[in-house]
Coordinates of C-alpha atoms in Angstrom, one line a residue:
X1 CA -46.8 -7.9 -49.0
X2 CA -49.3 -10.7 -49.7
X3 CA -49.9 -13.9 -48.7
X4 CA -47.5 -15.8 -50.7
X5 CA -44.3 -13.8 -49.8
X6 CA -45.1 -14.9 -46.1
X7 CA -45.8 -18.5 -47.4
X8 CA -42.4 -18.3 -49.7
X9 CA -40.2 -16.7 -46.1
X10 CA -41.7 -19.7 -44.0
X11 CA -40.6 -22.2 -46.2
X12 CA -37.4 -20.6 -46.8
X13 CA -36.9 -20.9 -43.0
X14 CA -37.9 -24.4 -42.7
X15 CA -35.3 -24.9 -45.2
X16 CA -32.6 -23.1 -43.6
X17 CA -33.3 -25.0 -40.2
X18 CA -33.2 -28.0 -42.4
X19 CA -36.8 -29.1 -41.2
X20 CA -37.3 -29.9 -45.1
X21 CA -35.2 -31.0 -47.7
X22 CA -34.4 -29.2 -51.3
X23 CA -37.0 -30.1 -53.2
X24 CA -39.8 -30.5 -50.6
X25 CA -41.1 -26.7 -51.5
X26 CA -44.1 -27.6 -53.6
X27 CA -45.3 -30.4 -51.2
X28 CA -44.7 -27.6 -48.1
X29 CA -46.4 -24.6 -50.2
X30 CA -49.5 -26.7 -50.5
X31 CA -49.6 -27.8 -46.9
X32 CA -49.5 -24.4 -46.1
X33 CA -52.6 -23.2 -48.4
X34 CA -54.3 -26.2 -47.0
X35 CA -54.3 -24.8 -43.4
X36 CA -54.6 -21.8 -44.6
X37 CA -58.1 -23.1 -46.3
X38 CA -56.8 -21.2 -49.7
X39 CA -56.9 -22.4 -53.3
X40 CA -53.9 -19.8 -54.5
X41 CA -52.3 -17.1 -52.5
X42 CA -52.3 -13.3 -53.4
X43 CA -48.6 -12.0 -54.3
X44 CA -45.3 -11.6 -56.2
X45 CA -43.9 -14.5 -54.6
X46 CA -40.6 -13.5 -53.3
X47 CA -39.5 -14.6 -49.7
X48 CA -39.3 -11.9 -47.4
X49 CA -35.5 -12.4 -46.2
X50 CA -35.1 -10.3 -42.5
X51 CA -38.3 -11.3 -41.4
X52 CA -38.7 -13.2 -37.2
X53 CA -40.3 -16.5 -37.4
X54 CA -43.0 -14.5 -34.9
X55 CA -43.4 -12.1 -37.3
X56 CA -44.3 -14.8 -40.5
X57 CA -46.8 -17.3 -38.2
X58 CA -48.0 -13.7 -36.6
X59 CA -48.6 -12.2 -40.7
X60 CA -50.7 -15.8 -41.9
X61 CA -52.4 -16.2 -39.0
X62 CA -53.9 -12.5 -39.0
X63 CA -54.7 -13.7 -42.3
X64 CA -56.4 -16.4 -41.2
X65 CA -58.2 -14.6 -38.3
X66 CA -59.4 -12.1 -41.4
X67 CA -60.7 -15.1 -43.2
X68 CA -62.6 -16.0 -40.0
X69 CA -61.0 -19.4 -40.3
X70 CA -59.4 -18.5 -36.8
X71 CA -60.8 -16.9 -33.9
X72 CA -59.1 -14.0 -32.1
X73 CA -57.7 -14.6 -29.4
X74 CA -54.3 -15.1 -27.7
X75 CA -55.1 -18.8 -27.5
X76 CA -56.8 -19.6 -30.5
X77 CA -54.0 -17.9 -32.4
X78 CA -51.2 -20.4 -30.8
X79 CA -53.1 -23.1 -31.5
X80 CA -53.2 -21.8 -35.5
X81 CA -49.6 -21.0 -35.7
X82 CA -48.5 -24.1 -34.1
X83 CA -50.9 -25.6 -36.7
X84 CA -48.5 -24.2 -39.1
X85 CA -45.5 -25.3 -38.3
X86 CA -46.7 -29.2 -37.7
X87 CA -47.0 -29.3 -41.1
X88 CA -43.3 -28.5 -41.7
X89 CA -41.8 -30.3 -38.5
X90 CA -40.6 -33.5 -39.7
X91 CA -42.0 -37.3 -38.4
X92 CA -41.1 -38.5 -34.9
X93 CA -39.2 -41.2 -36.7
X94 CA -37.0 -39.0 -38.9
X95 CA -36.3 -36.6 -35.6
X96 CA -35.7 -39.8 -33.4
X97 CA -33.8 -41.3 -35.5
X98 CA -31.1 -38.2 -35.7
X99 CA -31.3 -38.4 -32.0
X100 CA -30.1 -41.9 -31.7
X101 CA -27.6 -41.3 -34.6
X102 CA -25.9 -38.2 -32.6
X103 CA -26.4 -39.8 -29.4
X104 CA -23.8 -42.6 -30.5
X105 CA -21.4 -39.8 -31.2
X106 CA -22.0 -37.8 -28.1
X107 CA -25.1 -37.6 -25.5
X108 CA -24.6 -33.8 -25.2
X109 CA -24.3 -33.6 -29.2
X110 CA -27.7 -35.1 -29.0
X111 CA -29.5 -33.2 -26.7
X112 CA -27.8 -30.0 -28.3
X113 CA -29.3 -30.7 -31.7
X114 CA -32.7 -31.7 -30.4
X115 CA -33.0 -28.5 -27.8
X116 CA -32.3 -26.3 -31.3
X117 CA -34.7 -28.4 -33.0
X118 CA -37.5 -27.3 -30.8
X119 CA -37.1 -24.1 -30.9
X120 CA -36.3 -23.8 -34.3
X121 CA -39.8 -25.6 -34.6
X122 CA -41.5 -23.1 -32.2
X123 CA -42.3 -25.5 -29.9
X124 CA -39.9 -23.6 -27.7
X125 CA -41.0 -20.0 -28.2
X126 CA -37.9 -18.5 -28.3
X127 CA -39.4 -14.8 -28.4
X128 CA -41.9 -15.2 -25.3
X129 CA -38.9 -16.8 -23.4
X130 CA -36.4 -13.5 -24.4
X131 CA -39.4 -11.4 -22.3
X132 CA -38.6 -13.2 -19.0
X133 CA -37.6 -11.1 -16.5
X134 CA -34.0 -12.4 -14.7
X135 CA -32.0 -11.2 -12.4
X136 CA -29.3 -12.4 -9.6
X137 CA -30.2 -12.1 -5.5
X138 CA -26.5 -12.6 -3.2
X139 CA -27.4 -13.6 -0.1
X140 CA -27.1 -15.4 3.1
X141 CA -26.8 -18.6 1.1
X142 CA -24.9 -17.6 -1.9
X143 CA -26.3 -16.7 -4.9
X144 CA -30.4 -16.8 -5.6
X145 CA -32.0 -16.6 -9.3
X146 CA -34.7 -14.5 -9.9
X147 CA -37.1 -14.8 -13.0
X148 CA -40.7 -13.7 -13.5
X149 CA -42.2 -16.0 -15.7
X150 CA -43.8 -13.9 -19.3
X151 CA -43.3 -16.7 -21.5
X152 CA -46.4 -18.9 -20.4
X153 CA -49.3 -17.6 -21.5
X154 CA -51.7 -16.0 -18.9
X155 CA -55.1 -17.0 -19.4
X156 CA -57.3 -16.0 -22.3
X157 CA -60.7 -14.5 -21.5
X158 CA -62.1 -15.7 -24.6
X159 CA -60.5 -19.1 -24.0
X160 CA -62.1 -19.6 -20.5
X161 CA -65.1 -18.2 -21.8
X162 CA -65.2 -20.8 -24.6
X163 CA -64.2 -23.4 -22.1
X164 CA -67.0 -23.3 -20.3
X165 CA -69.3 -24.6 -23.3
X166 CA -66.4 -26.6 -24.7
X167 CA -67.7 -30.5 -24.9
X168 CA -65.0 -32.2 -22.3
X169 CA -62.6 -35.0 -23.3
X170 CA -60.7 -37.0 -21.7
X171 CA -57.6 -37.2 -24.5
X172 CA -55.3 -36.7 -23.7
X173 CA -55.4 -37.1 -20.4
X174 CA -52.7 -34.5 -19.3
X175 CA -50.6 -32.1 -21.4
X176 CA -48.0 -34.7 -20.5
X177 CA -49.2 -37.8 -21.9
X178 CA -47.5 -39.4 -25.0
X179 CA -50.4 -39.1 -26.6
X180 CA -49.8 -35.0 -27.1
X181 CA -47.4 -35.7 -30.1
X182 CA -49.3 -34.3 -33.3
X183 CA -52.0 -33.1 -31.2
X184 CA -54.4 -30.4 -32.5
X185 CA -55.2 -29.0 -29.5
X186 CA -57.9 -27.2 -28.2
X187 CA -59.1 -24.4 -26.5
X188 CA -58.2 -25.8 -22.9
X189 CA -55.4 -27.4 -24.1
X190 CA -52.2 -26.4 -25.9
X191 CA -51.6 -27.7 -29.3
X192 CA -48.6 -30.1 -29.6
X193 CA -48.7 -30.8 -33.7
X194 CA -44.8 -29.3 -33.5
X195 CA -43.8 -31.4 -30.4
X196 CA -41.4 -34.5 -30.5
X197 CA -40.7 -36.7 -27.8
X198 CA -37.7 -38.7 -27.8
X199 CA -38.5 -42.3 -26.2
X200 CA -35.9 -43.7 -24.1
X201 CA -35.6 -46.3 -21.5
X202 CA -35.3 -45.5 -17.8
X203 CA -34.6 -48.2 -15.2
X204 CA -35.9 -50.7 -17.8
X205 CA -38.7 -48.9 -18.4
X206 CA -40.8 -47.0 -21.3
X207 CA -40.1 -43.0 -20.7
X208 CA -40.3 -40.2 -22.7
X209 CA -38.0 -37.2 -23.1
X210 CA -38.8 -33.6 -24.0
X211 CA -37.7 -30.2 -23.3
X212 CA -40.5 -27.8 -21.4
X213 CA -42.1 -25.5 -23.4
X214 CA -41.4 -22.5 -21.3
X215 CA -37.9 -22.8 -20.4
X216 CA -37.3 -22.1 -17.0
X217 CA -33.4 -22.2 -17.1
X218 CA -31.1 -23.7 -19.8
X219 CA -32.4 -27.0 -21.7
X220 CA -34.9 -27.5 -19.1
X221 CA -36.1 -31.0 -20.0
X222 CA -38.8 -33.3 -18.8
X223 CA -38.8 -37.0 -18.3
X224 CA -41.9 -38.5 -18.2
X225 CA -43.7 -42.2 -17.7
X226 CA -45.3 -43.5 -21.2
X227 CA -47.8 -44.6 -18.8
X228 CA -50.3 -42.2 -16.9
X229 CA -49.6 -43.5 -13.5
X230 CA -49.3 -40.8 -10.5
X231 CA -45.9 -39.7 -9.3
X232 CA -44.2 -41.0 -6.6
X233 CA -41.0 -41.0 -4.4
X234 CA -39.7 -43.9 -3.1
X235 CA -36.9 -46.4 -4.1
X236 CA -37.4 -47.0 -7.9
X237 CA -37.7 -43.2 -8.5
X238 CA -33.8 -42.8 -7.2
X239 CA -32.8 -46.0 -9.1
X240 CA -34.7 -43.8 -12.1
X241 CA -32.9 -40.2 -11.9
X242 CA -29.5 -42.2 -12.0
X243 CA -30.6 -44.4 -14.7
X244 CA -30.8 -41.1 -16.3
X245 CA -28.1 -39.2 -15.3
X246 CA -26.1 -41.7 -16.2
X247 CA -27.5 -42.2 -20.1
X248 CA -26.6 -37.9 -19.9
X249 CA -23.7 -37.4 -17.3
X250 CA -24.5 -33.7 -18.6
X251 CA -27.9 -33.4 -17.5
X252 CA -29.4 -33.2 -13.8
X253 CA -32.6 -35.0 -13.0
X254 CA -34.7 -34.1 -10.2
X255 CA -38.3 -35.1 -8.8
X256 CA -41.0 -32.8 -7.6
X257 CA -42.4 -34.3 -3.9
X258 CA -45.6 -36.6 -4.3
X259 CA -47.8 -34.9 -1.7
X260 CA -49.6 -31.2 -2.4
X261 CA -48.5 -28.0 -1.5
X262 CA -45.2 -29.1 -1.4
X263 CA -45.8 -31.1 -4.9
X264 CA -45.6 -29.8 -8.5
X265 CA -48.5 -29.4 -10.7
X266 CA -49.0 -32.3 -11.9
X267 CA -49.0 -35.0 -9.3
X268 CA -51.2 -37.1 -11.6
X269 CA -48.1 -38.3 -14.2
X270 CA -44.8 -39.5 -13.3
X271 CA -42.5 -37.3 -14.6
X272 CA -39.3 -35.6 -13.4
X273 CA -36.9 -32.6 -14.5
X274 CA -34.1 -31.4 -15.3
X275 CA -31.2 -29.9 -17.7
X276 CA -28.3 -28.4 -18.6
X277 CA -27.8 -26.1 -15.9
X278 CA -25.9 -25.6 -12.6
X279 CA -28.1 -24.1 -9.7
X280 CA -27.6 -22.5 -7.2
X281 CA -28.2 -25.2 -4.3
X282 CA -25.9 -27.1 -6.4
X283 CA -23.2 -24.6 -5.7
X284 CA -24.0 -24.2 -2.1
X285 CA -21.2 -26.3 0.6
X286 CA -21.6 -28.7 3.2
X287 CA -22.2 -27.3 6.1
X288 CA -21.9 -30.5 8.0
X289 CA -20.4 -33.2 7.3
X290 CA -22.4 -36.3 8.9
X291 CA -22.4 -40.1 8.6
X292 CA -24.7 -43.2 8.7
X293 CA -23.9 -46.2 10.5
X294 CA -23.5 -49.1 8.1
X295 CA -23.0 -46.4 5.0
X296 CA -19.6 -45.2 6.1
X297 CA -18.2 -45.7 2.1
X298 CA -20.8 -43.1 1.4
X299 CA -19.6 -39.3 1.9
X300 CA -23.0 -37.3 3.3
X301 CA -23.8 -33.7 4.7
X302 CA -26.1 -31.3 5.2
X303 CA -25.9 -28.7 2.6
X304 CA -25.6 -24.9 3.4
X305 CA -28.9 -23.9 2.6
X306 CA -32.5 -22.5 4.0
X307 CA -34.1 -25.8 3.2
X308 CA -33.3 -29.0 4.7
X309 CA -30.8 -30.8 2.5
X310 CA -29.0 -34.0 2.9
X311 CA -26.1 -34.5 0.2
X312 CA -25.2 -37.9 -0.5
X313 CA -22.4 -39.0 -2.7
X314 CA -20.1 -41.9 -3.8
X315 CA -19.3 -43.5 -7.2
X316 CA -21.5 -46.5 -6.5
X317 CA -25.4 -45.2 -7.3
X318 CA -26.5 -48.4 -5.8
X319 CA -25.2 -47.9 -2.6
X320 CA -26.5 -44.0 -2.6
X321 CA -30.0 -45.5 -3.7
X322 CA -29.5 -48.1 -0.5
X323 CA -29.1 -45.0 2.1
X324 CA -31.1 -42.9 0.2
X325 CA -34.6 -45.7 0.0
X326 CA -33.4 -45.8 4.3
X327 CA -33.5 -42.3 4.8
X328 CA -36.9 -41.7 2.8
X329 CA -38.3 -44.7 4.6
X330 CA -37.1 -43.2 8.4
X331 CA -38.4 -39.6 6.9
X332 CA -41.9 -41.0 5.9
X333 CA -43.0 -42.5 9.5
X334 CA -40.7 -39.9 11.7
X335 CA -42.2 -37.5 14.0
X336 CA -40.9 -34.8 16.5
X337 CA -43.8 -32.7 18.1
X338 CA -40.6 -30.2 19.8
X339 CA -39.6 -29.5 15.9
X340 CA -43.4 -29.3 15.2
X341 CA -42.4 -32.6 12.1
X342 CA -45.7 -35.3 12.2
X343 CA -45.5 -37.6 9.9
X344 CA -49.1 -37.7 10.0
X345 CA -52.4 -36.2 11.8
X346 CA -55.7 -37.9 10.6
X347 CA -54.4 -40.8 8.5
X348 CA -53.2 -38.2 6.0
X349 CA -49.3 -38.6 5.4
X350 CA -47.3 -35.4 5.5
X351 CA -43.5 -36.0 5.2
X352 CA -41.8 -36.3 1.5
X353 CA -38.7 -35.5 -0.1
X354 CA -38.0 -33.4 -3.1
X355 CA -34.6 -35.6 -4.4
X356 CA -32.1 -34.0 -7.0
X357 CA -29.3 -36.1 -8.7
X358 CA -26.6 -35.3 -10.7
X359 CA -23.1 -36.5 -11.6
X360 CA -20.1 -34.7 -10.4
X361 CA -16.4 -35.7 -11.5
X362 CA -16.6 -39.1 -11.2
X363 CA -18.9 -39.5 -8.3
X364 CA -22.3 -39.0 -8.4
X365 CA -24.9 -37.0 -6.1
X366 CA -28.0 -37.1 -5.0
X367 CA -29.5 -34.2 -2.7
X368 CA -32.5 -35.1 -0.8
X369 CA -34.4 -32.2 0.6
X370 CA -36.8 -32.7 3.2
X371 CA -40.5 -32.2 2.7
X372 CA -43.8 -31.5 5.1
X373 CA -47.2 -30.2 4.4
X374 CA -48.8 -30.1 7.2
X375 CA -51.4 -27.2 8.2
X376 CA -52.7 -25.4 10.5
X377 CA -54.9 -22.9 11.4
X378 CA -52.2 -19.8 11.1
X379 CA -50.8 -21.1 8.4
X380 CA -53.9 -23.0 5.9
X381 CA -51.7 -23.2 3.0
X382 CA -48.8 -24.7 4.7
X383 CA -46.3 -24.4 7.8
X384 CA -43.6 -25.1 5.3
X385 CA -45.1 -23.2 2.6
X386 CA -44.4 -19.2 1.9
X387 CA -46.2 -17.3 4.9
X388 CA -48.7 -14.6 4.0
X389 CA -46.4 -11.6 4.6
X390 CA -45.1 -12.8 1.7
X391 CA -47.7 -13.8 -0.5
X392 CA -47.8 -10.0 -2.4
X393 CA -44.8 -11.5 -3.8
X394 CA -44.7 -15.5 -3.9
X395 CA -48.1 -17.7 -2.8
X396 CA -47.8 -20.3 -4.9
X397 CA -46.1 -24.2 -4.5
X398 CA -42.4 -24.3 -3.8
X399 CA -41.7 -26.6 -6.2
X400 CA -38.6 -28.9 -7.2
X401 CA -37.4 -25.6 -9.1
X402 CA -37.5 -23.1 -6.2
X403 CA -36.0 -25.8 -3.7
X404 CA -32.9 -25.7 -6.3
X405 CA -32.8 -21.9 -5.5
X406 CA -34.5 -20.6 -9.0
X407 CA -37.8 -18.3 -8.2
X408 CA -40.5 -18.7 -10.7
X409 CA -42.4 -15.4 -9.6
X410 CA -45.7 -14.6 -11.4
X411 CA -46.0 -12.2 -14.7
X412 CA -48.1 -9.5 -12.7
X413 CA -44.9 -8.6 -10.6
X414 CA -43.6 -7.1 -13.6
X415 CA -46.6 -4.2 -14.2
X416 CA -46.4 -4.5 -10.4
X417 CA -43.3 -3.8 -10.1
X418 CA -43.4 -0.4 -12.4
X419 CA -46.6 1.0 -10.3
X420 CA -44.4 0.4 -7.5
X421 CA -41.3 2.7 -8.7
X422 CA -43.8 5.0 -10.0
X423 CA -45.3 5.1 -6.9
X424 CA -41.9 5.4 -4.3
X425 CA -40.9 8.7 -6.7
X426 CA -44.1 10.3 -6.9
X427 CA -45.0 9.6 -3.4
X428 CA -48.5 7.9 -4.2
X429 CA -50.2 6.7 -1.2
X430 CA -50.7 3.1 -2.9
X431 CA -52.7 1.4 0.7
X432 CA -56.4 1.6 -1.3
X433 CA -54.9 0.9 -4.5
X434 CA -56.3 -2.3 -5.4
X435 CA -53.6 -3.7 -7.5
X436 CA -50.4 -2.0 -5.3
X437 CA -52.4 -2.2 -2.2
X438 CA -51.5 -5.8 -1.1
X439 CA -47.1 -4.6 -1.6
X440 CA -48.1 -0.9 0.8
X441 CA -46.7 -2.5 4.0
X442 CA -43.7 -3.9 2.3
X443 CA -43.3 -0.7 0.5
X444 CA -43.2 1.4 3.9
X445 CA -40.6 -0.9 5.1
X446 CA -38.7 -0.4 2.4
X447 CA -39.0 3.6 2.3
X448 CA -37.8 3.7 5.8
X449 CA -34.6 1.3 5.0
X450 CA -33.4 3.0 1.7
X451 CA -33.5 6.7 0.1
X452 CA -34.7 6.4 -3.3
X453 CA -34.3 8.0 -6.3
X454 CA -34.9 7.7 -10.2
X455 CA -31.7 5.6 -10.4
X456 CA -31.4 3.3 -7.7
X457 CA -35.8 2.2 -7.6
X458 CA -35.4 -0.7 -10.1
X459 CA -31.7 -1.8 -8.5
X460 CA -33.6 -1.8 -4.6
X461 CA -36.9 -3.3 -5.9
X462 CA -35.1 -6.2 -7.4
X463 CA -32.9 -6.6 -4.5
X464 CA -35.4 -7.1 -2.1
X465 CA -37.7 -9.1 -3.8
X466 CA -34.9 -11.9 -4.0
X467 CA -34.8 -11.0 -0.1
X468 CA -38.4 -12.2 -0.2
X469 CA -37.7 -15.0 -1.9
X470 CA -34.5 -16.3 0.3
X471 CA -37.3 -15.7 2.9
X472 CA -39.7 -18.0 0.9
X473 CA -37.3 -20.6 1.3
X474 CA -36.7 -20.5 4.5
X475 CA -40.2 -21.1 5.6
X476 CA -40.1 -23.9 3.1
X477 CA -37.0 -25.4 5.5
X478 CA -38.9 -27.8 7.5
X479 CA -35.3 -27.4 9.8
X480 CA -34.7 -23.9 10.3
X481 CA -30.7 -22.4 10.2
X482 CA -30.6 -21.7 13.8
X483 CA -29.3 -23.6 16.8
X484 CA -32.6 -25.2 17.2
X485 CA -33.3 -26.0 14.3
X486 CA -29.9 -27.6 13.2
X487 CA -30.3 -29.8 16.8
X488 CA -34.1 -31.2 15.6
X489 CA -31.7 -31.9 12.1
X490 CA -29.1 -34.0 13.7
X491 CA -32.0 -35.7 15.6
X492 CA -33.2 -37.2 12.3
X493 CA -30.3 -37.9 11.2
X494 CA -29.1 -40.2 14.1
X495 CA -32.5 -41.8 13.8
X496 CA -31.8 -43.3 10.8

């Protein structure tokens, strides 16, 4: 097979997802060899029908790695193969203009069409995403989802290598920025030449809209700021999650918190989150109905869940921003030394909220889950942050993601995870081991709780590692499900 059957099969495929037009084959073939940094390509010319979209981008850019027009490495071979496709994704105007013409039809026919659009563009990477790991927890607060995450890229040794000596820049200024649309990319960052934001208009605002890359859940989208302006949570962001929420009643919207460890990655850029997809704190009940004085019209309780939830709801978004912008405000400055909550020790703030909205029926919602990052000694990366014991298995942020009741565990559990069944049959003392070694306690605990054998390992190691996760967020509750805790609760709440 030579070079131009692979050529031939990618444009046959642009054609069939209808990212080029009959008659565009000529201008597309050309494009191709001019990426490719070839005059004429070897071959019969046939397209090779059968073939993955992986498996064409993967056969010309070995080719181009061959040519030495492309280093090899895992990074330097996405940013090739992206280069590919840009040059057969159409202009943001053609692809934003189908949105607006759908949208007038139906929101969810638009965002439908454009989710298949970028993964039929490979901006999605449907076949990294297939490799995530996913399973179901039941527990104490209903049903938990468990993923570990294969589908972003781990870190290239090469790449960081070449990072070091890599001139910096300061454009864009984050992989979120406007700016990334058409972007070639570099080694430290990703290349975007595929990627088509959809601009839309949020609380009278510029924003952008775009699905993530990695697909955490179903059409997991991001909202973003045209601006680069830092992210924050205070009245205008609720009047913003509604404004789009109610643009796509389909969707949910929800904001990371503004202040580390309990933030999201990027603090730097406004942005929020969401989708097409019901989770599981969505599901979970009230477990107490409550009430604030002046706000009676709005129906409000604490939600059944290890985090610290207040769920607000009414048909009027105005009057749930009204309480809503109250409670944040009474959150921000509260204190309770008996609950261990300061709002602040050494001028630096520590209470935010992590706020979720989404329509239901003909009401609408908005979840507002309490937020504290204190420190301390025992704790360094957070009282309300996963506790060591657990970090063999979850150390990073709890993020708005995780709060919803979605873990996000790292790749490594997955090899981890095999040493550790290999391990439990054979009967491998794994305490020196320096890649099982950190799990050894866990492991003991868990030899001592369950019998094991060649069929049940994989069913118990799943099981309890969404025990570790319910765990996780329960040490991200800032009011813990116990008698206590729920009486430190209702003392907020009657302070507002």
């Amino acid at each position: 097979m030579g070079t131009k059957e692979f050529i031939n099969s990618l444009i046959q495929y642009a054609l069939d997802k209808e990212l080029i037009c009959p008659g565009d084959e000529n201008w597309a073939y050309n494009r191709i060899l001019d990426v490719l940094h070839l005059d004429a390509a070897e071959g019969i010319g046939e397209d090779l029908r059968g073939l993955s979209l992986p498996e064409i981008l993967g056969a010309l850019t070995e080719t181009a790695v061959e040519a030495g027009i492309c280093d090899d490495g895992s990074t330097a071979r996405d940013l090739f193969d992206t280069k590919l496709m840009g040059v057969l994704t159409p202009a943001p105007h053609e692809v934003r203009k189908k949105f607006s013409d759908l949208y007038e039809k139906s929101p969810k026919d638009a965002t439908d069409w454009f989710y298949r659009f970028c993964g039929d563009t490979n901006y999605i990477r449907r076949d990294r995403i297939a490799k995530d790991m996913k399973w179901d927890y039941n527990g104490k607060y209903g049903t938990l989802e468990i993923t570990i995450n294969l589908s972003k890229p781990e870190k290239d040794p090469k790449a960081i290598a070449a990072a070091k000596n890599a001139p910096q820049t300061g454009y864009p200024l984050c992989q979120l920025c406007a700016e990334n649309e058409g972007y070639s990319g570099r080694i430290d960052h990703p290349a975007r030449q595929n990627h088509r934001p959809i601009p839309i208009t949020i609380n009278s605002s510029p924003w952008y809209f775009q699905y993530s890359p990695y697909v955490y859940y179903n059409e997991h989208c991001i909202v973003f700021n045209s601006e680069h302006i830092p992210m924050k949570i205070d009245e205008a962001a609720f009047k913003k999650l509604f404004s789009f929420v109610e643009q796509f009643p389909h969707y949910i919207l929800g904001s990371n918190a503004d202040l580390p460890i309990v933030g999201g990655s990027i603090l730097s850029h406004d942005h929020f989150q969401g989708g097409c997809h019901e989770f599981p704190m969505a599901k979970a009940g009230i477990e107490r109905k409550i009430s604030f004085k002046g706000f009676e019209d709005i129906k409000a309780g604490i939600v059944q869940w290890p985090m610290s939830v207040i769920r607000l709801s009414s048909p009027d978004t105005a009057r749930i921003i009204e309480l809503a912008t109250k409670i944040l405000s009474t959150w921000r400055r509260y204190t309770d030394k008996d609950a261990f909550i300061f709002a602040e020790t050494n001028g630096e703030p520590h209470n935010t909220i992590t706020p979720i909205a989404r329509k239901r029926g003909n009401s609408f919602e908005l979840d507002l889950v309490l937020r504290n990052n204190i420190t301390t000694e025992e704790h360094p990366l957070g009282v309300y942050h996963p506790h060591s014991s657990l970090h063999h298995i979850k150390k990073e942020n709890i993020g708005l993601i995780e709060v919803m009741g979605l873990a996000i565990l790292p790749g490594r559990l997955k090899k981890e995870l095999e040493g550790l069944k290999e391990s439990v049959l054979s009967g491998k003392d794994i305490s020196e081991d320096a890649e099982l070694g950190k799990h050894a306690e866990w492991l003991e605990g868990l030899k001592a709780k369950y019998t094991f054998s060649k069929d049940n390992t994989d069913d118990i190691l799943r099981t309890e590692v969404g025990a570790v996760f319910e765990q996780v967020l329960e040490d991200a509750g800032v009011y813990k499900c116990t008698v206590a805790g729920r009486a430190a609760f209702m003392r907020f709440i009657e302070s507002v």
